[in-house]
Amino acid sequence: AVDNIVKALTPMLKAAGGRTLVLFTSHNQLRGAYKALTRELKADEVNVLAHGISGSRDYLLSQLKKDPHTCILGANSFWEGIDVIGDALSLVILVRLPFLPPNTPTMEARTERLLAEGKNPFRSLNLPQAIIRFKQGFGRLIRSENDKGIFCVLDKRIYEKSYGRNFIKSLPAMKIHKAGSAAIADYIKEWLN
């Protein structure tokens, strides 16, 4: 799975040349992608920094603001509460839709309660929580009325599953492009330059 993520991200990150936040839901995928992307992007002089590897959250954000050739790979705490206004952040990529793992004690307890009430835990709990998190991820890109950028979702479920449209409808109206990573990379290069 990490190989596929790296294969998709590499042309996009080369096209952007930095100014990017890649949001992960898995620390294992983030660590694996970091190693491979650091190698892949070295020649392009893109400074790849990873949450939990390259330094504190504040350090990573300061580097993004200082150096336009910076790409941050972030996990949980990067999905919310960070403000990078202006061109320093022009591309946000979500690797996967942010569903919480069902096997955490909290989720298991809530799921059991909803099932006992005759409700569908996915529709009543998992999907609404994932949509809130998704909107938080999008919110990293647009922090002021003058901000602009590209928001990219690598997870095919956004258009393959019926619930995918719920994620799309949760965002402000915008142009949507469905394409492979090479075509998206061309779009990124054209749009950012």
mmCIF file of C-alpha atoms in Angstrom, residues 5-22 33 35-48 68-73 90-91 93 150 152 154 181-193:
data_model
loop_
_atom_site.group_PDB
_atom_site.id
_atom_site.type_symbol
_atom_site.label_atom_id
_atom_site.label_comp_id
_atom_site.label_asym_id
_atom_site.label_seq_id
_atom_site.Cartn_x
_atom_site.Cartn_y
_atom_site.Cartn_z
ATOM 1 C CA ILE A 5 0.905 5.973 -2.102
ATOM 2 C CA VAL A 6 4.477 6.942 -3.007
ATOM 3 C CA LYS A 7 3.823 6.243 -6.700
ATOM 4 C CA ALA A 8 0.789 8.566 -6.612
ATOM 5 C CA LEU A 9 2.397 11.288 -4.480
ATOM 6 C CA THR A 10 5.756 11.557 -6.247
ATOM 7 C CA PRO A 11 4.602 13.258 -9.487
ATOM 8 C CA MET A 12 2.262 15.565 -7.551
ATOM 9 C CA LEU A 13 4.941 16.659 -5.089
ATOM 10 C CA LYS A 14 7.468 17.170 -7.912
ATOM 11 C CA ALA A 15 4.898 19.301 -9.757
ATOM 12 C CA ALA A 16 4.177 21.413 -6.666
ATOM 13 C CA GLY A 17 7.852 21.688 -5.735
ATOM 14 C CA GLY A 18 6.860 22.121 -2.098
ATOM 15 C CA ARG A 19 4.190 24.261 -0.385
ATOM 16 C CA THR A 20 2.401 20.988 0.390
ATOM 17 C CA LEU A 21 0.775 19.236 3.336
ATOM 18 C CA VAL A 22 0.071 15.522 2.933
ATOM 19 C CA ALA A 33 6.192 7.121 2.573
ATOM 20 C CA LYS A 35 11.657 7.218 3.533
ATOM 21 C CA ALA A 36 10.704 6.636 -0.091
ATOM 22 C CA LEU A 37 9.660 10.237 -0.858
ATOM 23 C CA THR A 38 12.848 11.659 0.638
ATOM 24 C CA ARG A 39 14.801 9.546 -1.883
ATOM 25 C CA GLU A 40 12.431 10.272 -4.799
ATOM 26 C CA LEU A 41 12.379 14.045 -4.296
ATOM 27 C CA LYS A 42 16.011 14.675 -3.373
ATOM 28 C CA ALA A 43 17.005 15.571 -6.957
ATOM 29 C CA ASP A 44 14.056 17.981 -7.164
ATOM 30 C CA GLU A 45 15.253 19.718 -3.988
ATOM 31 C CA VAL A 46 11.921 19.259 -2.221
ATOM 32 C CA ASN A 47 12.482 19.271 1.539
ATOM 33 C CA VAL A 48 10.290 16.424 2.861
ATOM 34 C CA PRO A 68 8.586 27.222 -0.340
ATOM 35 C CA HIS A 69 10.278 23.910 -1.269
ATOM 36 C CA THR A 70 8.942 22.199 1.856
ATOM 37 C CA CYS A 71 6.465 19.344 1.981
ATOM 38 C CA ILE A 72 5.097 18.146 5.323
ATOM 39 C CA LEU A 73 3.788 14.625 5.859
ATOM 40 C CA SER A 90 -0.927 25.727 -1.803
ATOM 41 C CA LEU A 91 -1.593 21.982 -1.944
ATOM 42 C CA ILE A 93 -3.374 15.957 -0.189
ATOM 43 C CA ILE A 150 -5.573 22.568 -4.609
ATOM 44 C CA CYS A 152 -6.487 16.397 -3.545
ATOM 45 C CA LEU A 154 -6.090 9.902 -3.190
ATOM 46 C CA SER A 181 -1.736 11.098 -10.516
ATOM 47 C CA ALA A 182 0.169 12.077 -13.696
ATOM 48 C CA ALA A 183 -2.761 14.161 -14.987
ATOM 49 C CA ILE A 184 -3.275 15.713 -11.552
ATOM 50 C CA ALA A 185 0.455 16.529 -11.443
ATOM 51 C CA ASP A 186 0.127 18.344 -14.790
ATOM 52 C CA TYR A 187 -2.853 20.282 -13.411
ATOM 53 C CA ILE A 188 -0.913 21.174 -10.231
ATOM 54 C CA LYS A 189 2.090 22.398 -12.223
ATOM 55 C CA GLU A 190 -0.105 24.521 -14.493
ATOM 56 C CA TRP A 191 -2.220 25.938 -11.655
ATOM 57 C CA LEU A 192 0.614 26.769 -9.247
ATOM 58 C CA ASN A 193 2.898 28.404 -11.826
#
